[in-house]
XYZ file of C-alpha atoms in Angstrom:
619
model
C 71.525 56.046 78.026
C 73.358 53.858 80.201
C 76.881 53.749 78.059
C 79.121 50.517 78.441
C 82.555 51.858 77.814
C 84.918 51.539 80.626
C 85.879 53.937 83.199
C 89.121 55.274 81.579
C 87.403 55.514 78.513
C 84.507 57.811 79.835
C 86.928 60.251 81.921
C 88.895 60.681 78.394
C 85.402 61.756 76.635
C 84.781 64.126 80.203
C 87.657 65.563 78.858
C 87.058 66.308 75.625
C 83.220 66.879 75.762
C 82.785 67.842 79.874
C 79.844 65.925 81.880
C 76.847 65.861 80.118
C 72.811 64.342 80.283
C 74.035 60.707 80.326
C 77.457 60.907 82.170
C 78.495 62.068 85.533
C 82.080 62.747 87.292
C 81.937 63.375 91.791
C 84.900 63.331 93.693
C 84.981 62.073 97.140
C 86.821 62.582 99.902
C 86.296 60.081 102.458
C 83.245 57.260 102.526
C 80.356 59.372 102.562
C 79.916 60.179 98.747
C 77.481 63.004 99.832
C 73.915 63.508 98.921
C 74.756 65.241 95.645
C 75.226 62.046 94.229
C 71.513 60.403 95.375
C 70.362 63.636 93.710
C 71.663 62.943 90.340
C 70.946 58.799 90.772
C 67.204 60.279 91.220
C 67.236 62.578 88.610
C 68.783 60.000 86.022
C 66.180 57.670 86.947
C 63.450 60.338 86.699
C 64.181 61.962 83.201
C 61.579 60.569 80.796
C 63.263 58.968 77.306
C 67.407 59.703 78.520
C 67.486 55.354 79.217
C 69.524 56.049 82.666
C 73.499 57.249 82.689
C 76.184 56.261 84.280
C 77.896 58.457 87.579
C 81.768 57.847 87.925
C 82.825 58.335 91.367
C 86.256 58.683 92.604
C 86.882 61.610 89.252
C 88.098 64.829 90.275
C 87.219 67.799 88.511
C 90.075 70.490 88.478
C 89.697 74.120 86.803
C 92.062 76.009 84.533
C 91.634 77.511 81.456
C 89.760 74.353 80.337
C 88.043 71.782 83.136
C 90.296 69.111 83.285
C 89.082 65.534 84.829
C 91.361 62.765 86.488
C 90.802 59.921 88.248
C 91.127 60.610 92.246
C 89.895 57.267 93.474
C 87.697 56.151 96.003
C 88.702 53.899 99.374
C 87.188 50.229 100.031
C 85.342 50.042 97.342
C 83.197 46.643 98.227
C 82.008 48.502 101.212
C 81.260 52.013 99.448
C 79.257 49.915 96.673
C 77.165 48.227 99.429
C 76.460 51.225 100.767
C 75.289 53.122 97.585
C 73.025 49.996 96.745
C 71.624 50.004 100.627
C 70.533 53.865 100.478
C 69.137 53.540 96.572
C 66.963 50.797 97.947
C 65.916 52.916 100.990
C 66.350 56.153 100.445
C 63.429 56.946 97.794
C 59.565 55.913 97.395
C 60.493 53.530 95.045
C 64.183 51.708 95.165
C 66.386 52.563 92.266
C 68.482 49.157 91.432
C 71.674 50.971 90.566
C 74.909 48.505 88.829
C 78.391 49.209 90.426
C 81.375 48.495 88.995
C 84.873 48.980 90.497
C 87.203 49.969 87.623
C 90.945 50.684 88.127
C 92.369 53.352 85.908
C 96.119 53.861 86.748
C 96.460 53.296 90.086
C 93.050 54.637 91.193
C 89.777 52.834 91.539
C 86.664 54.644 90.132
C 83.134 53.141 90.785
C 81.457 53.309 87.790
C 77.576 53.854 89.185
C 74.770 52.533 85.705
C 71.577 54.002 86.849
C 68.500 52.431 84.807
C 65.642 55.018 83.783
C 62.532 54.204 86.083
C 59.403 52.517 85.112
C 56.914 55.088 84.734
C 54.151 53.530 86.833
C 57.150 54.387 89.962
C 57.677 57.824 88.904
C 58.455 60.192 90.073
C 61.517 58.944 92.146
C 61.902 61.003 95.534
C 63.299 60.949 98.918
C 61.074 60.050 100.952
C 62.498 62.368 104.076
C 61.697 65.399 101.947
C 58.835 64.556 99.985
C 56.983 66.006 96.688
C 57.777 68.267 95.099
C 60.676 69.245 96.411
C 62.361 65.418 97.009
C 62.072 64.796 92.807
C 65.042 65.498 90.270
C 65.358 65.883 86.839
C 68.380 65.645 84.660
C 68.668 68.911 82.108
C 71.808 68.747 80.513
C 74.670 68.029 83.014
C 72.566 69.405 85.978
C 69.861 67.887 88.537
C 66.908 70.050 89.104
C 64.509 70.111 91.467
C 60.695 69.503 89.943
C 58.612 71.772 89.272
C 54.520 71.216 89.889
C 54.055 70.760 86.102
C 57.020 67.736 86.051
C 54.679 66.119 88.282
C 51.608 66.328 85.802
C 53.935 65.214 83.251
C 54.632 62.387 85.150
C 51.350 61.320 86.992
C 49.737 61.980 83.431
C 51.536 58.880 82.245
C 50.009 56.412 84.616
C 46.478 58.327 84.418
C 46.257 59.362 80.985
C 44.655 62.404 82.059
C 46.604 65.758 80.764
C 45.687 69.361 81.583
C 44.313 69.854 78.553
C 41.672 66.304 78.954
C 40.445 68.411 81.935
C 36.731 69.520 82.004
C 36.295 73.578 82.614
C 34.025 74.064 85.302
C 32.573 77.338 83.975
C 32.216 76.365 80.554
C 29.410 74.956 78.558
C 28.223 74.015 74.728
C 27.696 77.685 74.412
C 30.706 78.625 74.708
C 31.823 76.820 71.459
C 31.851 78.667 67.984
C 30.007 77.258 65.627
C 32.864 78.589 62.926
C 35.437 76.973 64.771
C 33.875 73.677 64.383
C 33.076 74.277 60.563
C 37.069 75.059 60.207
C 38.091 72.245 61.802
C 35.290 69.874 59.109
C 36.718 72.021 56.379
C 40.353 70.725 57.352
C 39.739 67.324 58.060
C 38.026 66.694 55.042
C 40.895 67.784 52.947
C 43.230 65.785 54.985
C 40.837 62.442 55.228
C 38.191 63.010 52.775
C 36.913 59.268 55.129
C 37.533 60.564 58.286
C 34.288 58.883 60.770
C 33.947 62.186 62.899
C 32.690 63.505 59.475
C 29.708 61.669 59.239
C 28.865 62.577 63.151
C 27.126 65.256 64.362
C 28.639 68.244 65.805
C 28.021 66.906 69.714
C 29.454 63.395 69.041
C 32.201 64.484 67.196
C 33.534 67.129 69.917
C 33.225 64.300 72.425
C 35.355 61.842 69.783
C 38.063 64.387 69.784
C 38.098 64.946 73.446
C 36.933 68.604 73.157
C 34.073 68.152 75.399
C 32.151 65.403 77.940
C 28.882 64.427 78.095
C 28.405 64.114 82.669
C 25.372 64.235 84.007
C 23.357 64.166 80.406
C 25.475 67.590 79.946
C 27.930 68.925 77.764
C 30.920 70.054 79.546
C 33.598 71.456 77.282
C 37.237 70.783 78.081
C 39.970 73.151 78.024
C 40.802 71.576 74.746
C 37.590 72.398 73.495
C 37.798 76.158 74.657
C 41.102 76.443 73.035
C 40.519 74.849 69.844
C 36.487 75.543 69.463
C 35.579 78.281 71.998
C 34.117 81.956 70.651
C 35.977 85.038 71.451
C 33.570 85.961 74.110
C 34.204 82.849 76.360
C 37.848 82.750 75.769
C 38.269 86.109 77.329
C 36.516 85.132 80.423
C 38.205 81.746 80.822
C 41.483 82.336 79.289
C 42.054 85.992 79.177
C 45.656 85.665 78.550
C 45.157 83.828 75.385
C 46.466 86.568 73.022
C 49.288 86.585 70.585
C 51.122 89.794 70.353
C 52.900 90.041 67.057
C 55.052 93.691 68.304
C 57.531 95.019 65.459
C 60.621 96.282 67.307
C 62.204 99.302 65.258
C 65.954 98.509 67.276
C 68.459 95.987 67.225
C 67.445 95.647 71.006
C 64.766 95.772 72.936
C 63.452 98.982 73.771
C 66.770 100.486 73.207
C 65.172 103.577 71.939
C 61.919 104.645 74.151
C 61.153 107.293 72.436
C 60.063 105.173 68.949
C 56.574 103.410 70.406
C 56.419 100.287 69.093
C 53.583 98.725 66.589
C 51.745 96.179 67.966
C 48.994 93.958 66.917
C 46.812 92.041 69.215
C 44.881 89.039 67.944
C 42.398 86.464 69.906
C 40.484 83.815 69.333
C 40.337 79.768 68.480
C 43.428 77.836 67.844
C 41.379 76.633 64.486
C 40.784 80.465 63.525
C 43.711 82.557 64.801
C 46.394 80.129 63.276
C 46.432 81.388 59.810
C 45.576 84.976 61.386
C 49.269 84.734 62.924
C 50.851 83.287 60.041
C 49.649 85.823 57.507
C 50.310 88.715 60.096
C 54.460 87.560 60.137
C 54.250 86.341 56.645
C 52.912 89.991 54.906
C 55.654 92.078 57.566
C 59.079 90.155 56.971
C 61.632 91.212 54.452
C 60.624 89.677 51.280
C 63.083 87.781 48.800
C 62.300 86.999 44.617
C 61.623 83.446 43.255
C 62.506 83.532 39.768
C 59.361 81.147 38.419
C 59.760 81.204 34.781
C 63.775 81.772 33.086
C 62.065 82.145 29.758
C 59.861 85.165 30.747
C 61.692 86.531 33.569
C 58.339 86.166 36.100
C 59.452 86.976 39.799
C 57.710 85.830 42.712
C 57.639 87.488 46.194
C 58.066 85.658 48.951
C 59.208 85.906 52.901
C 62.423 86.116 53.627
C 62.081 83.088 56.070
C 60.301 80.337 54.574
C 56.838 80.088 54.748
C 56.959 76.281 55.878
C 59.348 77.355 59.026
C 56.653 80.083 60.228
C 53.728 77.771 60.347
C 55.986 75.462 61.985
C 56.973 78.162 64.587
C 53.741 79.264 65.152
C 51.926 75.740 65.470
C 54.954 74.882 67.360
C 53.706 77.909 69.933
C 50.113 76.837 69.773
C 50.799 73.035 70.621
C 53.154 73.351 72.523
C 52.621 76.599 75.303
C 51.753 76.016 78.105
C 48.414 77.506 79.460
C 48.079 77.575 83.146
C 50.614 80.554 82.516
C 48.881 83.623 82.615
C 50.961 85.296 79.809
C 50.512 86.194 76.107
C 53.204 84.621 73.256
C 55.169 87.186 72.170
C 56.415 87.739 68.294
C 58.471 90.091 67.864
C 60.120 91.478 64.602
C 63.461 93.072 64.996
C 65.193 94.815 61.791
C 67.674 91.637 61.519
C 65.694 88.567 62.651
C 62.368 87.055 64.540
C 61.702 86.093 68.036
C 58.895 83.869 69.178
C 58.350 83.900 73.303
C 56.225 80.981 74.089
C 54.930 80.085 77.730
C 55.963 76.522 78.886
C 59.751 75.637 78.699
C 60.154 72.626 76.715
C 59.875 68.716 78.336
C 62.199 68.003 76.215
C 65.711 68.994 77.143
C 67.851 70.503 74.501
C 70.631 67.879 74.254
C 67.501 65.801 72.387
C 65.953 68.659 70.310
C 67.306 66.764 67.026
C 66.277 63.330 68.394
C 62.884 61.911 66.835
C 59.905 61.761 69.534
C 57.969 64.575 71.179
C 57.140 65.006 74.743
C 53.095 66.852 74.297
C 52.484 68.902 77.050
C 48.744 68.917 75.466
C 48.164 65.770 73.652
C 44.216 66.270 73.129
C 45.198 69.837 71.325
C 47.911 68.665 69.383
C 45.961 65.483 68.092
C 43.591 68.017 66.538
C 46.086 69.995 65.179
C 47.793 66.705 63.988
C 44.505 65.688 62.479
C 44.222 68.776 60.702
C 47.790 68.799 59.081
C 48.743 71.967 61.070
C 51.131 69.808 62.896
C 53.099 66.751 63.593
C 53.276 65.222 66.235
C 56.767 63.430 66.155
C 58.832 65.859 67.391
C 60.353 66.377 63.790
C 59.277 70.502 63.728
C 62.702 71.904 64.998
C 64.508 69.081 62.256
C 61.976 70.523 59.723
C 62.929 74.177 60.333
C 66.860 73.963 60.574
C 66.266 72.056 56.945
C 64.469 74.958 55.772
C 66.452 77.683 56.737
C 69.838 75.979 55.547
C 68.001 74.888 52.204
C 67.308 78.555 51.873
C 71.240 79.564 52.829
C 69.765 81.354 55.830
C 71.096 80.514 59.550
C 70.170 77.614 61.329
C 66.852 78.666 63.856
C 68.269 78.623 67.543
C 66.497 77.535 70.222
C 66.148 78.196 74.462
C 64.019 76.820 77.113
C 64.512 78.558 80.569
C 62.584 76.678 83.520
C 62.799 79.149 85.945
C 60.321 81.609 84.190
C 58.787 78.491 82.416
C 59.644 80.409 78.622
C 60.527 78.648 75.205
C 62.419 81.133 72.937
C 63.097 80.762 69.012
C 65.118 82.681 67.216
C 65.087 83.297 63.481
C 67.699 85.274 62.068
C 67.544 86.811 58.577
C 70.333 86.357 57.186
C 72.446 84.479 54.653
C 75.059 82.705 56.101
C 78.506 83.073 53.972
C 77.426 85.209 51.071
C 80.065 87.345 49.407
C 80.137 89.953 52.076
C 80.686 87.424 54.667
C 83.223 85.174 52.844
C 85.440 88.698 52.121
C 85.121 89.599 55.989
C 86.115 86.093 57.035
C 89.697 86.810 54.845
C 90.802 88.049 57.948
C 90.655 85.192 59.675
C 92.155 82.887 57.014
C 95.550 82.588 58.583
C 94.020 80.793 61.675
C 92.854 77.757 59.435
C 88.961 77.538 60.240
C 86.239 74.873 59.633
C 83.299 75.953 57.590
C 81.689 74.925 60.723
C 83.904 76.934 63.077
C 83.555 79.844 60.117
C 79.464 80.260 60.782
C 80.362 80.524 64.439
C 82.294 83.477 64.115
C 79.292 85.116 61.994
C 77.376 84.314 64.136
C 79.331 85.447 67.101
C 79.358 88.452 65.321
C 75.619 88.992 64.683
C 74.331 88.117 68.183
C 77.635 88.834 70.080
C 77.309 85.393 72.167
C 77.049 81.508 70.817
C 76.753 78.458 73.387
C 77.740 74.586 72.588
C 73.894 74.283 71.765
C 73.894 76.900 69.133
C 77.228 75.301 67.916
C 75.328 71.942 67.484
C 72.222 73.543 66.059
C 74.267 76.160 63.471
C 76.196 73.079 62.394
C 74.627 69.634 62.736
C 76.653 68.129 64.746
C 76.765 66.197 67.705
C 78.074 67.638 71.325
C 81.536 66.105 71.072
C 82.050 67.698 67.903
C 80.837 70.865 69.657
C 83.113 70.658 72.544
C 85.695 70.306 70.281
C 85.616 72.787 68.268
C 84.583 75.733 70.451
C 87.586 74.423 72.784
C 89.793 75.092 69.403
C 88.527 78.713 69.211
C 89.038 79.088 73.112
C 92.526 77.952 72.885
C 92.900 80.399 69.770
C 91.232 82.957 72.167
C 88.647 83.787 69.465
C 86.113 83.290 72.739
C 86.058 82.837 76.323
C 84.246 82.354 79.516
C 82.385 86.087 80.590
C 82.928 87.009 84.027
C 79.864 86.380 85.045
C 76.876 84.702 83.150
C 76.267 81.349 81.932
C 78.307 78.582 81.721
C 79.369 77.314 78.380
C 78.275 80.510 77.051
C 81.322 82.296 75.163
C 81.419 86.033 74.191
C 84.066 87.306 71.328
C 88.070 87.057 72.529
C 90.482 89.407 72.301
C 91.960 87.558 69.436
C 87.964 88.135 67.530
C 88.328 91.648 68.198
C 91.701 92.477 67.099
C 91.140 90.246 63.986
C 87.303 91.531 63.355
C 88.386 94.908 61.920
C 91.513 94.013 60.552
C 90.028 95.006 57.007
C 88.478 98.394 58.788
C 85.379 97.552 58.266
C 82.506 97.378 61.026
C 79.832 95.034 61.333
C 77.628 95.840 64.046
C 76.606 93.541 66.542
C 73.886 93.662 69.244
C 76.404 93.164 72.042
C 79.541 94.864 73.618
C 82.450 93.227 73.339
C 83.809 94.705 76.470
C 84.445 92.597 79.661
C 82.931 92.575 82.801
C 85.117 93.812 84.787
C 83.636 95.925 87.221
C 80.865 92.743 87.693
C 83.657 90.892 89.154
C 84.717 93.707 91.855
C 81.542 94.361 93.836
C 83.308 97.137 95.492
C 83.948 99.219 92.636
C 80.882 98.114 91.048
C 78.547 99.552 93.760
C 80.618 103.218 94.039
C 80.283 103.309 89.734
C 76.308 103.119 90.347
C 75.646 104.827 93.134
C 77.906 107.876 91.276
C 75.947 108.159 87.973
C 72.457 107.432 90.036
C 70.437 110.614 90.273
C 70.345 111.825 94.204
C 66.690 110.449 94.825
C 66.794 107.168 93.683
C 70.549 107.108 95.255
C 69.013 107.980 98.919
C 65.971 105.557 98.339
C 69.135 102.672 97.297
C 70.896 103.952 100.579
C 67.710 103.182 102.533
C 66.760 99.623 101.230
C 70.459 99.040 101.917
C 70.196 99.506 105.531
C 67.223 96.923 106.362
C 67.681 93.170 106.751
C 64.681 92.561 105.051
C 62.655 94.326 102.072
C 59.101 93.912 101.792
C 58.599 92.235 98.553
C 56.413 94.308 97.084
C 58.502 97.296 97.720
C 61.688 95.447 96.692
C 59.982 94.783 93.016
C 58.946 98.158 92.924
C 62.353 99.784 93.501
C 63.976 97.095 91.192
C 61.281 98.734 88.308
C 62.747 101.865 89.051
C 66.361 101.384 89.109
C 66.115 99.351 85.701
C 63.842 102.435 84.287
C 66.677 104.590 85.261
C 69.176 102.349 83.126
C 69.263 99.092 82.021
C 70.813 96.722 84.616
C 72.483 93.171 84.816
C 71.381 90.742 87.567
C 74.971 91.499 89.710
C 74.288 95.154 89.563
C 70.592 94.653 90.750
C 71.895 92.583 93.850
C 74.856 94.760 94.742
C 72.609 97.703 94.919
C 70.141 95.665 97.171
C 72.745 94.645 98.776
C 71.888 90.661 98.767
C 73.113 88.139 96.524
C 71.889 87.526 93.163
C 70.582 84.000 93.239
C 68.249 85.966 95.968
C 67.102 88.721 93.909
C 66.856 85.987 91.254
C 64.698 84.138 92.694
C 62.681 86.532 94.861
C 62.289 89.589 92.906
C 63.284 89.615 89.007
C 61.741 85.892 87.950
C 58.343 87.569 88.751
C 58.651 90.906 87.391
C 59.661 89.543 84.125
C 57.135 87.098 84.236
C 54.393 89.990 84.962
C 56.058 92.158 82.236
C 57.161 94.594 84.320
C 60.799 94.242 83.606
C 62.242 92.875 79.705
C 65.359 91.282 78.962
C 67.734 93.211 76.429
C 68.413 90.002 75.297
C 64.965 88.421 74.474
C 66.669 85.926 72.003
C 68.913 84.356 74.321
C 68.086 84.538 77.861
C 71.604 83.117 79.123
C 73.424 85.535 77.252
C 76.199 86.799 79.377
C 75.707 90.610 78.817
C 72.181 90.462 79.937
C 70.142 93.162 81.182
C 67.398 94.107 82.136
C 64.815 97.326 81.268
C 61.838 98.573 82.181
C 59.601 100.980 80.186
């Protein structure tokens, strides 16, 4: 949203909160203001439901051991503000009509720059010079990204009204549709809306009301809609082959930390109507169970999940509805000792500032209408609200969620257990000279259970909003409970040196999935390399040699020796690109996106892709 505060008041919130969706701070240096800041005027006007945000030039950024922001000013500012105007009106397809203010604060003038969210009938907003899809931002948090192909859809679908899902299937036909699937889905309507019309239709007429399939040509041509939510087994694994859920029990802590235990595995297919409760009863019968007292008087004990049943048919629906199926990839459940993990194709459209926010962005409206219809699912963007409410009503941690763009992956996160119980209240004695918040209590549980918490997992553990984040996670940086990896993320904290020397103090151990240890030889490349390249067995170490003598690797070869260095041991993304000898947002982007997208390599870290010990593994 566009927010009306002054200048001085917005550089004092940069400081206690950093930039963010909504608010912007570029320095500049003389009167070209660079075309950084066109990039996040587009993006700003691009980003469906953020209402615009506001860009204060002339606000320097400086670095210590927190950012710090100040007002650096900018020179004539009439003539800089006519300029800006001049390029938003020419620079892009469609002119963005940008409000510039010229605020003082001190002695310094700052141009406070309110860019309005565009109408969607002129999205997407790009420069024209460069063209789609490359010219088009976004705004994800406090960065501009470039669009990606489906960010297009997104956006021409809301002047067409035609989604991916609408689309007819060329090879598909009324035979392809089970004739169960379309009793299930009568069956569950008519318990939801005993009057429901579509009842009362017959089975052709009713597919076509619910925008499963289209009569063309006196035909019946099925939708991919319809094939997901009606087709038989047989024509879903010829049209959609990847359209399997692989619920995978994990025996570690982390993945595939021990090869030498195979993991269980169970494979099911078929219609969105059929394989729902299939999914639901698989995670349901295999998690921990907990005891429901029913009756006092008689002493009658239920069993039940350990997570509540509610949250996994949330979770799972929230897979179904939401995945997204040009991606030629199974979801993924997997079921570690200590919590659940649900990999889902499709990062979300909605950024993760505005999980909590009512609303959803449908990446398959026709599918989740259905599944609306059905009371599988809502469709108003309250199912992450729904499951933090759960899981706290049931004392367990709050669900944490991660949506990665670049390998187009939604991760969820469900850990299993109960947040300050008697074992955790006793451990967190040796803390209680430091004076912690409840709030700021959970994170150091937390930080102790996954061995890595973010402002995002702050505001989901807790419930609050992003300037009571900042806040307190700044509190346990200046208490040096956390800080800023080496390498990794930003705003991603790993344990402190105070955590560790205060963790044991009672001499007991609580074992995390992460080493606490710094990354120090990540940061010296030189002594990085000669610690690899001594505990590398000879072959691989001459093939390493090799590679690191050409200008260019073949791809294909590249991948391949990547698999084979990260079979050898696991591997972060700096070791991978020293031993390549290239940098890492290279091998990043040329090499290890795809081979975790094809499987081929797995993060140790499945739960939290950003986590700043990352590695990865290959079986």
């Amino acid at each position: 949203m566009i927010l009306p505060q002054p200048a001085s008041e917005l550089i004092k919130r940069l400081n206690e909160v950093d930039e963010s969706e909504d608010l912007e701070a570029k320095a500049i240096s003389g009167i070209d203001p660079g075309k950084s800041l066109y990039e996040t005027i587009c993006a700003m006007a691009n980003e469906p439901g953020l209402g615009g945000g506001v860009v204060l030039l002339g606000v320097s950024r400086e670095m210590g051991l927190f950012p710090f922001y100040t007002a650096s000013g900018v020179r004539d500012p009439d003539k800089l503000s006519s300029d800006i105007v001049s390029a938003c009106g020419s620079l892009f397809n469609a002119p963005v009509r940008v409000n510039i203010t010229p605020e003082k604060v001190g002695k310094k003038v700052v141009l406070k720059i309110a860019v309005p969210e565009s109408a969607k009938a002129q999205k997407p907003v790009y420069f024209k010079a460069t063209g789609l899809p490359k010219g088009a931002y976004r705004r994800l948090g406090p960065t501009d990204v470039r669009c990606t192909d489906e960010d297009l859809s997104t956006f021409f679908m809301d002047q067409s009204h035609e989604s991916a899902d609408s689309q007819v299937v060329k090879e598909a036909s009324w035979n392809d549709i089970d004739q169960n699937a379309i009793q299930a889905y009568r069956r569950a309507r008519k318990e939801a809306y005993p009057a429901a019309a579509e009842l009362e239709m017959r089975d052709e007429e009713m597919l076509e009301a619910l925008g499963a399939v289209r009569i063309r040509d006196g035909k019946i041509r099925c939708t991919l809609a319809g094939v997901l939510l009606f087709g038989s087994q047989s024509a879903l694994r010829r049209l959609l082959p990847s359209l399997r859920f692989d619920y995978i029990r994990v025996p570690s802590l982390g993945w595939a930390e021990n090869t030498d235990i195979p993991f269980e595995a169970l494979e099911m297919r078929g219609s969105l109507l059929l394989v729902a409760q299939k999914i639901m009863a698989a995670i349901a019968d295999d998690l921990p169970k907990a005891f429901k007292i029913e009756n006092h008087q008689t002493g009658q004990r239920t069993e039940m999940p350990v997570l509540p049943f509610r949250v996994i048919r949330e979770a799972v629906v929230n897979a179904l509805m939401h995945r997204n199926y040009r991606v030629n990839k199974p979801v993924q459940i997997l079921r570690y000792p200590n919590r659940l993990v649900i990999k889902n194709p499709g990062y979300s459209l909605k950024s993760e500032e505005r999980f909590d926010e009512s609303g959803s962005f449908l990446r398959n409206p026709v599918t989740a209408e259905v599944l609306h219809e059905t009371r599988y699912a809502e469709t108003k963007g309250s199912g992450i609200r729904v499951m933090k409410r759960l899981m706290e009503k049931s004392g367990l941690a709050s669900p944490t969620f991660e949506s990665d763009r670049a390998l187009d992956e939604f991760t969820a996160t469900f850990l299993f257990h109960h947040f300050l119980d008697e074992k955790d209240i006793s451990w967190l004695a040796n803390f209680k000279e430091l004076d912690l918040t409840q709030d700021q209590m959970k994170a150091m549980i937390f930080l102790r259970e996954v061995g890595a918490i973010s402002n995002s997992i702050y505001r989901g553990l807790n419930s609050v909003d992003t300037l009571t984040a900042s806040k307190s996670l700044r509190k346990l940086r200046t208490m040096e409970l956390i800080i800023e990896p080496l390498v990794g993320s930003k705003n991603t904290y790993v344990p402190g040196p105070a955590f560790s020397l205060l963790a044991n103090k009672d001499g007991s151990t609580y074992g995390g999935t992460v080493s606490m240890d710094a990354t120090v030889d990540e940061a010296d490349p030189k002594r990085l390399l000669q610690s690899l390249m001594a505990e590398m067995p000879d072959r691989l170490r001459k093939e390493v040699k090799l590679a690191q003598l050409q200008a260019r690797l073949q791809p294909d070869k590249a991948m391949d020796m990547i698999v084979r260095l990260c079979q050898w041991r696991a591997l972060s993304l700096a070791e991978i690109a020293r031993l390549l000898d290239k940098s890492s947002a290279h091998v990043s982007t040329k090499y290890v996106q795809s081979l975790v997208a094809d499987g081929r390599l797995q993060y140790t870290f499945p739960e939290m892709i950003q986590h700043p010990h990352q590695r990865y593994r290959a079986r």
